[in-house]
mmCIF file of C-alpha atoms in Angstrom:
data_model
loop_
_atom_site.group_PDB
_atom_site.id
_atom_site.type_symbol
_atom_site.label_atom_id
_atom_site.label_comp_id
_atom_site.label_asym_id
_atom_site.label_seq_id
_atom_site.Cartn_x
_atom_site.Cartn_y
_atom_site.Cartn_z
ATOM 1 C CA MET E 126 76.423 114.594 105.461
ATOM 2 C CA PRO E 127 73.927 112.625 103.380
ATOM 3 C CA PRO E 128 70.391 114.077 103.077
ATOM 4 C CA PHE E 129 68.008 113.030 105.831
ATOM 5 C CA GLU E 130 65.405 110.453 104.821
ATOM 6 C CA MET E 131 62.513 109.158 106.913
ATOM 7 C CA PRO E 132 62.488 105.363 107.171
ATOM 8 C CA SER E 133 59.616 103.700 105.313
ATOM 9 C CA ALA E 134 58.211 100.211 105.131
ATOM 10 C CA PRO E 135 58.951 98.231 102.001
ATOM 11 C CA GLU E 136 56.157 98.095 99.454
ATOM 12 C CA PRO E 137 54.398 94.707 99.368
ATOM 13 C CA SER E 138 55.067 92.714 96.254
ATOM 14 C CA ASP E 139 52.354 91.752 93.788
ATOM 15 C CA GLU E 140 52.665 88.176 95.051
ATOM 16 C CA GLU E 141 52.131 89.270 98.657
ATOM 17 C CA LEU E 142 49.075 91.327 97.722
ATOM 18 C CA LEU E 143 47.614 88.456 95.709
ATOM 19 C CA ASP E 144 48.293 86.048 98.567
ATOM 20 C CA ALA E 145 46.458 88.334 101.047
ATOM 21 C CA TYR E 146 43.500 88.613 98.665
ATOM 22 C CA SER E 147 43.421 84.837 98.180
ATOM 23 C CA HIS E 148 43.578 84.274 101.938
ATOM 24 C CA THR E 149 40.612 86.634 102.476
ATOM 25 C CA VAL E 150 38.481 84.935 99.832
ATOM 26 C CA SER E 151 39.305 81.407 100.974
ATOM 27 C CA THR E 152 38.599 82.299 104.621
ATOM 28 C CA VAL E 153 35.188 83.746 103.747
ATOM 29 C CA ALA E 154 34.369 80.727 101.591
ATOM 30 C CA ARG E 155 35.373 78.269 104.309
ATOM 31 C CA ARG E 156 33.210 80.023 106.911
ATOM 32 C CA LEU E 157 30.115 80.614 104.791
ATOM 33 C CA ALA E 158 29.842 77.676 102.396
ATOM 34 C CA PRO E 159 28.352 75.427 105.136
ATOM 35 C CA VAL E 160 25.512 77.907 105.813
ATOM 36 C CA VAL E 161 24.517 78.652 102.212
ATOM 37 C CA ALA E 162 22.089 76.028 100.963
ATOM 38 C CA SER E 163 20.953 75.068 97.483
ATOM 39 C CA LEU E 164 17.198 75.706 97.452
ATOM 40 C CA ARG E 165 15.172 73.543 95.048
ATOM 41 C CA VAL E 166 11.501 74.211 94.272
ATOM 42 C CA SER E 167 8.880 72.772 91.905
ATOM 43 C CA ARG E 168 6.433 75.057 90.131
ATOM 44 C CA PRO E 169 3.175 73.842 88.608
ATOM 45 C CA ALA E 170 3.181 74.035 84.829
ATOM 46 C CA ARG E 171 1.023 72.847 81.982
ATOM 47 C CA GLY E 172 1.323 69.101 81.859
ATOM 48 C CA GLY E 173 3.285 68.758 85.126
ATOM 49 C CA THR E 174 5.853 70.698 87.104
ATOM 50 C CA VAL E 175 8.994 72.701 86.384
ATOM 51 C CA GLU E 176 12.055 72.401 88.616
ATOM 52 C CA GLY E 177 13.807 75.568 89.664
ATOM 53 C CA GLY E 178 15.551 77.188 92.580
ATOM 54 C CA GLY E 179 18.484 79.185 93.800
ATOM 55 C CA SER E 180 20.250 79.593 97.116
ATOM 56 C CA ALA E 181 19.368 80.448 100.714
ATOM 57 C CA VAL E 182 21.367 81.596 103.748
ATOM 58 C CA VAL E 183 20.780 80.341 107.288
ATOM 59 C CA LEU E 184 19.093 83.088 109.301
ATOM 60 C CA THR E 185 18.455 81.301 112.615
ATOM 61 C CA GLU E 186 19.587 77.979 114.022
ATOM 62 C CA ASP E 187 15.983 76.979 114.763
ATOM 63 C CA GLY E 188 15.013 76.786 111.104
ATOM 64 C CA LEU E 189 14.795 80.121 109.274
ATOM 65 C CA LEU E 190 16.594 80.782 105.986
ATOM 66 C CA LEU E 191 16.818 83.980 103.937
ATOM 67 C CA THR E 192 16.503 83.982 100.142
ATOM 68 C CA ASN E 193 15.162 86.051 97.222
ATOM 69 C CA ALA E 194 11.444 86.534 96.686
ATOM 70 C CA HIS E 195 11.777 85.632 93.002
ATOM 71 C CA VAL E 196 13.387 82.282 93.911
ATOM 72 C CA VAL E 197 10.208 81.163 95.714
ATOM 73 C CA GLU E 198 7.723 83.026 93.529
ATOM 74 C CA GLY E 199 4.622 80.908 92.968
ATOM 75 C CA VAL E 200 5.601 78.139 95.397
ATOM 76 C CA ASP E 201 5.213 77.543 99.112
ATOM 77 C CA ARG E 202 7.484 74.529 99.645
ATOM 78 C CA GLY E 203 10.915 73.292 98.640
ATOM 79 C CA THR E 204 14.063 71.501 99.759
ATOM 80 C CA ALA E 205 17.296 73.007 101.067
ATOM 81 C CA HIS E 206 20.500 71.030 100.452
ATOM 82 C CA PHE E 207 23.667 71.817 102.417
ATOM 83 C CA SER E 208 27.284 71.116 101.527
ATOM 84 C CA ASP E 209 27.621 68.488 104.279
ATOM 85 C CA GLY E 210 24.919 66.381 102.613
ATOM 86 C CA MET E 211 22.041 67.416 104.890
ATOM 87 C CA SER E 212 18.690 68.048 103.164
ATOM 88 C CA VAL E 213 15.658 69.617 104.851
ATOM 89 C CA ARG E 214 12.157 70.387 103.676
ATOM 90 C CA VAL E 215 11.198 74.059 103.909
ATOM 91 C CA HIS E 216 8.005 76.056 103.576
ATOM 92 C CA LEU E 217 7.460 79.723 102.765
ATOM 93 C CA VAL E 218 7.084 82.099 105.697
ATOM 94 C CA GLY E 219 6.764 85.317 103.703
ATOM 95 C CA ALA E 220 8.054 87.230 100.684
ATOM 96 C CA ASP E 221 8.434 90.906 99.753
ATOM 97 C CA PRO E 222 8.779 91.435 95.968
ATOM 98 C CA LEU E 223 9.870 95.081 96.253
ATOM 99 C CA SER E 224 12.991 94.225 98.234
ATOM 100 C CA ASP E 225 13.258 90.780 96.562
ATOM 101 C CA LEU E 226 13.606 89.165 99.998
ATOM 102 C CA ALA E 227 11.857 86.070 101.347
ATOM 103 C CA VAL E 228 12.074 83.882 104.435
ATOM 104 C CA VAL E 229 11.519 80.115 104.472
ATOM 105 C CA ARG E 230 11.410 77.775 107.449
ATOM 106 C CA SER E 231 12.638 74.250 108.068
ATOM 107 C CA GLU E 232 11.126 72.149 110.819
ATOM 108 C CA SER E 233 14.641 70.815 111.476
ATOM 109 C CA SER E 234 17.486 72.630 113.191
ATOM 110 C CA LEU E 235 20.087 74.238 110.959
ATOM 111 C CA PRO E 236 23.805 75.040 111.155
ATOM 112 C CA THR E 237 24.824 78.002 113.285
ATOM 113 C CA PRO E 238 23.995 81.127 111.240
ATOM 114 C CA PRO E 239 26.690 83.477 109.980
ATOM 115 C CA ALA E 240 27.181 86.974 111.329
ATOM 116 C CA TYR E 241 25.105 89.571 109.492
ATOM 117 C CA GLY E 242 26.785 92.921 108.904
ATOM 118 C CA ASP E 243 25.697 96.387 107.816
ATOM 119 C CA ALA E 244 25.894 97.185 104.120
ATOM 120 C CA ASP E 245 25.712 100.898 104.918
ATOM 121 C CA ARG E 246 29.358 100.621 105.984
ATOM 122 C CA LEU E 247 30.465 99.362 102.579
ATOM 123 C CA GLU E 248 32.438 101.630 100.295
ATOM 124 C CA VAL E 249 33.116 101.430 96.584
ATOM 125 C CA GLY E 250 36.240 99.297 96.138
ATOM 126 C CA HIS E 251 35.682 97.050 99.169
ATOM 127 C CA VAL E 252 36.295 93.367 98.507
ATOM 128 C CA VAL E 253 33.165 91.188 98.543
ATOM 129 C CA VAL E 254 32.652 87.455 98.102
ATOM 130 C CA ALA E 255 29.538 85.837 96.611
ATOM 131 C CA ILE E 256 28.633 82.295 97.626
ATOM 132 C CA GLY E 257 25.787 80.352 96.061
ATOM 133 C CA ASN E 258 24.804 77.535 93.761
ATOM 134 C CA PRO E 259 24.963 78.826 90.175
ATOM 135 C CA LEU E 260 23.703 76.444 87.509
ATOM 136 C CA GLY E 261 23.310 73.752 90.181
ATOM 137 C CA LEU E 262 26.997 73.840 91.154
ATOM 138 C CA GLU E 263 26.785 73.852 94.950
ATOM 139 C CA GLY E 264 29.107 75.962 97.068
ATOM 140 C CA SER E 265 30.486 78.049 94.202
ATOM 141 C CA VAL E 266 32.512 81.127 95.139
ATOM 142 C CA THR E 267 33.182 84.294 93.165
ATOM 143 C CA ALA E 268 34.895 87.440 94.392
ATOM 144 C CA GLY E 269 35.169 91.045 93.327
ATOM 145 C CA VAL E 270 34.741 94.563 94.596
ATOM 146 C CA VAL E 271 31.825 96.840 95.306
ATOM 147 C CA SER E 272 31.479 98.860 92.107
ATOM 148 C CA ALA E 273 28.505 101.064 93.099
ATOM 149 C CA LEU E 274 26.100 101.620 95.993
ATOM 150 C CA GLY E 275 22.579 102.971 96.416
ATOM 151 C CA ARG E 276 21.293 101.872 93.023
ATOM 152 C CA SER E 277 17.618 101.374 92.298
ATOM 153 C CA LEU E 278 17.260 99.036 89.343
ATOM 154 C CA PRO E 279 14.477 97.187 87.508
ATOM 155 C CA THR E 280 14.640 93.391 87.472
ATOM 156 C CA ARG E 281 12.705 90.715 85.633
ATOM 157 C CA SER E 282 11.739 87.129 86.434
ATOM 158 C CA GLY E 283 9.852 85.482 83.600
ATOM 159 C CA ALA E 284 7.031 87.828 82.607
ATOM 160 C CA ALA E 285 7.033 89.696 85.916
ATOM 161 C CA SER E 286 9.038 92.875 86.478
ATOM 162 C CA ARG E 287 9.819 94.713 89.706
ATOM 163 C CA LEU E 288 12.089 97.342 91.177
ATOM 164 C CA VAL E 289 14.728 96.355 93.698
ATOM 165 C CA GLU E 290 15.720 99.376 95.759
ATOM 166 C CA ASP E 291 19.126 100.383 97.126
ATOM 167 C CA VAL E 292 21.068 97.455 95.664
ATOM 168 C CA ILE E 293 24.790 96.789 95.939
ATOM 169 C CA GLN E 294 26.494 96.595 92.551
ATOM 170 C CA THR E 295 29.532 94.333 92.313
ATOM 171 C CA ASP E 296 31.699 92.803 89.630
ATOM 172 C CA ALA E 297 31.569 89.380 91.339
ATOM 173 C CA ALA E 298 30.126 87.081 88.675
ATOM 174 C CA LEU E 299 26.576 85.883 89.322
ATOM 175 C CA ASN E 300 24.562 83.326 87.383
ATOM 176 C CA PRO E 301 21.125 81.697 87.750
ATOM 177 C CA GLY E 302 21.248 79.734 90.996
ATOM 178 C CA ASN E 303 23.302 82.399 92.788
ATOM 179 C CA SER E 304 20.071 84.207 93.622
ATOM 180 C CA GLY E 305 19.408 84.052 97.356
ATOM 181 C CA GLY E 306 23.036 83.325 98.208
ATOM 182 C CA ALA E 307 25.311 85.331 100.464
ATOM 183 C CA LEU E 308 27.342 88.396 99.594
ATOM 184 C CA ALA E 309 29.950 88.729 102.335
ATOM 185 C CA ASP E 310 32.549 91.299 103.268
ATOM 186 C CA SER E 311 36.197 90.521 103.980
ATOM 187 C CA ARG E 312 35.354 89.647 107.611
ATOM 188 C CA SER E 313 32.851 86.947 106.575
ATOM 189 C CA ARG E 314 29.815 89.038 107.528
ATOM 190 C CA VAL E 315 26.790 88.687 105.263
ATOM 191 C CA VAL E 316 26.134 92.183 103.901
ATOM 192 C CA GLY E 317 23.817 91.287 101.033
ATOM 193 C CA VAL E 318 21.622 88.676 99.399
ATOM 194 C CA ASN E 319 22.637 88.085 95.792
ATOM 195 C CA THR E 320 20.053 88.596 93.090
ATOM 196 C CA ALA E 321 21.040 87.426 89.618
ATOM 197 C CA VAL E 322 18.001 88.567 87.648
ATOM 198 C CA ALA E 323 18.978 92.002 86.355
ATOM 199 C CA GLY E 324 20.094 90.713 82.979
ATOM 200 C CA VAL E 325 22.409 93.686 82.379
ATOM 201 C CA GLY E 326 25.810 92.159 83.063
ATOM 202 C CA LEU E 327 25.955 93.356 86.654
ATOM 203 C CA GLY E 328 26.281 91.526 89.929
ATOM 204 C CA LEU E 329 23.582 92.845 92.247
ATOM 205 C CA ALA E 330 22.760 92.175 95.873
ATOM 206 C CA VAL E 331 19.999 93.327 98.210
ATOM 207 C CA PRO E 332 21.760 95.010 101.157
ATOM 208 C CA ILE E 333 21.522 93.937 104.760
ATOM 209 C CA ASN E 334 20.940 97.191 106.627
ATOM 210 C CA ALA E 335 18.474 98.804 109.024
ATOM 211 C CA THR E 336 15.736 99.018 106.386
ATOM 212 C CA THR E 337 15.978 95.429 105.189
ATOM 213 C CA ARG E 338 16.271 94.147 108.751
ATOM 214 C CA ARG E 339 12.838 95.683 109.370
ATOM 215 C CA ILE E 340 11.551 93.944 106.247
ATOM 216 C CA ILE E 341 12.943 90.588 107.362
ATOM 217 C CA GLU E 342 11.453 91.013 110.834
ATOM 218 C CA ALA E 343 8.041 91.792 109.300
ATOM 219 C CA LEU E 344 8.250 88.689 107.094
ATOM 220 C CA VAL E 345 9.102 86.498 110.093
ATOM 221 C CA GLU E 346 6.375 87.975 112.292
ATOM 222 C CA ASP E 347 3.544 88.658 109.793
ATOM 223 C CA GLY E 348 4.485 86.858 106.581
ATOM 224 C CA HIS E 349 4.251 90.056 104.524
ATOM 225 C CA VAL E 350 5.322 93.695 104.384
ATOM 226 C CA ARG E 351 2.870 96.483 103.694
ATOM 227 C CA ARG E 352 4.726 98.921 101.476
ATOM 228 C CA ALA E 353 3.825 102.070 99.588
ATOM 229 C CA TYR E 354 4.731 102.171 95.892
ATOM 230 C CA LEU E 355 5.685 105.161 93.731
ATOM 231 C CA GLY E 356 7.215 103.535 90.645
ATOM 232 C CA LEU E 357 10.583 105.270 90.392
ATOM 233 C CA VAL E 358 13.973 103.935 89.359
ATOM 234 C CA THR E 359 16.552 106.239 90.899
ATOM 235 C CA ALA E 360 20.259 106.653 91.556
ATOM 236 C CA PRO E 361 22.022 109.015 93.979
ATOM 237 C CA VAL E 362 23.885 111.838 92.230
ATOM 238 C CA PRO E 363 25.978 114.802 93.357
ATOM 239 C CA VAL E 364 24.413 118.216 92.843
ATOM 240 C CA SER E 365 26.115 121.389 91.723
ATOM 241 C CA ASP E 366 27.629 123.823 94.191
ATOM 242 C CA ASP E 367 24.823 126.357 93.840
ATOM 243 C CA VAL E 368 22.148 123.680 94.310
ATOM 244 C CA ALA E 369 24.049 122.244 97.278
ATOM 245 C CA ALA E 370 24.069 125.706 98.847
ATOM 246 C CA ARG E 371 20.291 125.946 98.379
ATOM 247 C CA LEU E 372 19.602 122.448 99.726
ATOM 248 C CA GLY E 373 22.246 122.239 102.430
ATOM 249 C CA ARG E 374 23.526 118.878 101.158
ATOM 250 C CA ARG E 375 25.492 117.574 98.205
ATOM 251 C CA THR E 376 23.466 114.587 96.951
ATOM 252 C CA ALA E 377 19.931 113.869 95.769
ATOM 253 C CA LEU E 378 18.138 111.192 93.701
ATOM 254 C CA ARG E 379 18.069 111.395 89.914
ATOM 255 C CA ILE E 380 15.117 109.636 88.271
ATOM 256 C CA ALA E 381 16.393 107.143 85.701
ATOM 257 C CA GLN E 382 12.981 105.686 84.879
ATOM 258 C CA VAL E 383 9.327 106.272 85.718
ATOM 259 C CA VAL E 384 7.176 103.143 85.548
ATOM 260 C CA PRO E 385 4.257 103.809 83.144
ATOM 261 C CA GLY E 386 0.911 104.125 84.909
ATOM 262 C CA SER E 387 2.542 104.322 88.354
ATOM 263 C CA PRO E 388 1.700 106.963 90.999
ATOM 264 C CA ALA E 389 4.900 108.799 90.035
ATOM 265 C CA ASP E 390 3.843 108.810 86.377
ATOM 266 C CA ARG E 391 0.372 110.129 87.198
ATOM 267 C CA ALA E 392 1.925 112.849 89.353
ATOM 268 C CA GLY E 393 3.964 114.102 86.400
ATOM 269 C CA LEU E 394 7.429 113.064 87.549
ATOM 270 C CA MET E 395 9.826 112.631 84.641
ATOM 271 C CA ARG E 396 13.088 110.932 83.795
ATOM 272 C CA GLY E 397 15.936 113.316 84.566
ATOM 273 C CA ASP E 398 14.166 115.022 87.463
ATOM 274 C CA VAL E 399 16.296 115.157 90.608
ATOM 275 C CA VAL E 400 14.231 114.335 93.687
ATOM 276 C CA VAL E 401 15.399 116.392 96.651
ATOM 277 C CA ALA E 402 12.558 115.869 99.159
ATOM 278 C CA ALA E 403 9.402 113.870 99.773
ATOM 279 C CA ASP E 404 6.823 114.307 102.489
ATOM 280 C CA GLY E 405 8.912 117.134 103.924
ATOM 281 C CA ARG E 406 11.998 114.971 104.350
ATOM 282 C CA ALA E 407 15.288 115.356 102.513
ATOM 283 C CA LEU E 408 16.265 112.572 100.121
ATOM 284 C CA PHE E 409 19.894 111.775 99.422
ATOM 285 C CA ASP E 410 19.947 108.021 98.696
ATOM 286 C CA ALA E 411 17.551 105.180 97.841
ATOM 287 C CA GLN E 412 17.271 104.160 101.482
ATOM 288 C CA SER E 413 16.049 107.604 102.525
ATOM 289 C CA LEU E 414 13.178 107.162 100.069
ATOM 290 C CA GLN E 415 12.474 103.617 101.274
ATOM 291 C CA ARG E 416 12.071 104.834 104.845
ATOM 292 C CA ILE E 417 9.203 107.075 103.728
ATOM 293 C CA LEU E 418 7.387 104.459 101.652
ATOM 294 C CA LEU E 419 6.029 102.442 104.530
ATOM 295 C CA ASP E 420 2.529 101.459 105.631
ATOM 296 C CA GLU E 421 1.463 104.956 106.713
ATOM 297 C CA ALA E 422 2.229 106.452 103.258
ATOM 298 C CA ILE E 423 -0.283 104.247 101.406
ATOM 299 C CA ASP E 424 -3.129 106.206 99.725
ATOM 300 C CA ARG E 425 -2.007 109.484 101.322
ATOM 301 C CA SER E 426 -1.095 112.579 99.328
ATOM 302 C CA MET E 427 2.659 113.133 99.395
ATOM 303 C CA GLU E 428 4.367 116.314 98.242
ATOM 304 C CA ILE E 429 7.532 115.605 96.275
ATOM 305 C CA THR E 430 10.063 118.314 95.422
ATOM 306 C CA VAL E 431 12.255 117.861 92.360
ATOM 307 C CA LEU E 432 14.923 119.890 90.651
ATOM 308 C CA ARG E 433 13.865 120.205 86.998
ATOM 309 C CA GLY E 434 16.489 122.116 85.096
ATOM 310 C CA SER E 435 17.332 124.979 87.434
ATOM 311 C CA ALA E 436 13.886 125.226 89.035
ATOM 312 C CA LEU E 437 12.509 123.519 92.120
ATOM 313 C CA VAL E 438 9.119 122.002 91.284
ATOM 314 C CA ASP E 439 6.571 120.535 93.703
ATOM 315 C CA VAL E 440 4.247 117.717 92.638
ATOM 316 C CA VAL E 441 1.742 115.661 94.609
ATOM 317 C CA ALA E 442 1.743 111.865 94.320
ATOM 318 C CA VAL E 443 -0.478 109.309 96.041
ATOM 319 C CA PRO E 444 1.548 106.145 96.720
ATOM 320 C CA ARG E 445 -0.491 102.978 96.454
ATOM 321 C CA LEU E 446 -0.262 99.671 98.220
ATOM 322 C CA LEU E 447 2.382 97.471 96.641
ATOM 323 C CA ARG E 448 0.740 94.231 95.640
ATOM 324 C CA GLY E 449 2.647 90.964 95.194
#
């Protein structure tokens, strides 16, 4: 009698896998390209104006669009151009430099908005598709995978620098003009807003999640977000078994950079410190820190616990109001 073997499905061929990937990307592009606009703005400059811009994603059918704060920095009006030839004038509703998010409004109705997902459900390796208008080429599509999550990275726009918290890192190619465009998952849900200003060879996107939804709502309702500022660039890291046993969890936030002169700098926090708690609350990713740095934390003493070497050290920082 021949040896018993369980039946198994045949392995998909490379061609079949490539065809499935291509189908996913083309489906996302077909659904989202009509709702990602090319956003053009004019900035005052010596001797005239300078043309610039990026992309924007329809947020509501009655006129709201979502983009990056750095795309509309220094301007309050612009023009959104859609792939079907429609152009609408827009004005700034509000911008939040820390999250690099902004909302603009058109007085005209817009295409039906896409579905917005939850970036907290993304995992490293998930397929993502970026849609925007790089270098003025409208409706351009690039695809890749999520290569890292929970980053906190410095960005630069001209002479201004800022920290964008909790970004999605992807290998989908981004270029100037992609900023403000959509990063979508394989089901065509917008899970991020692309930001192409890092200058370090990475594709980055601001996540759409519970924290950024609150930011967007504040921009729509009040035109601004009152945020507390520490001045830390962090990344989530696993901790050793003995530290995990002491903390009761396996991740914390390693400080990659302390902004000179910031509240964190004045408190004595240092690069390499691992932040495990702030204001009595455990920290395990960039979003857990963001949740603490809200309006009520401004100008209030905050105890921060860090792992420095093998010792737990407490410092006191006073977050300040984030200004433009």
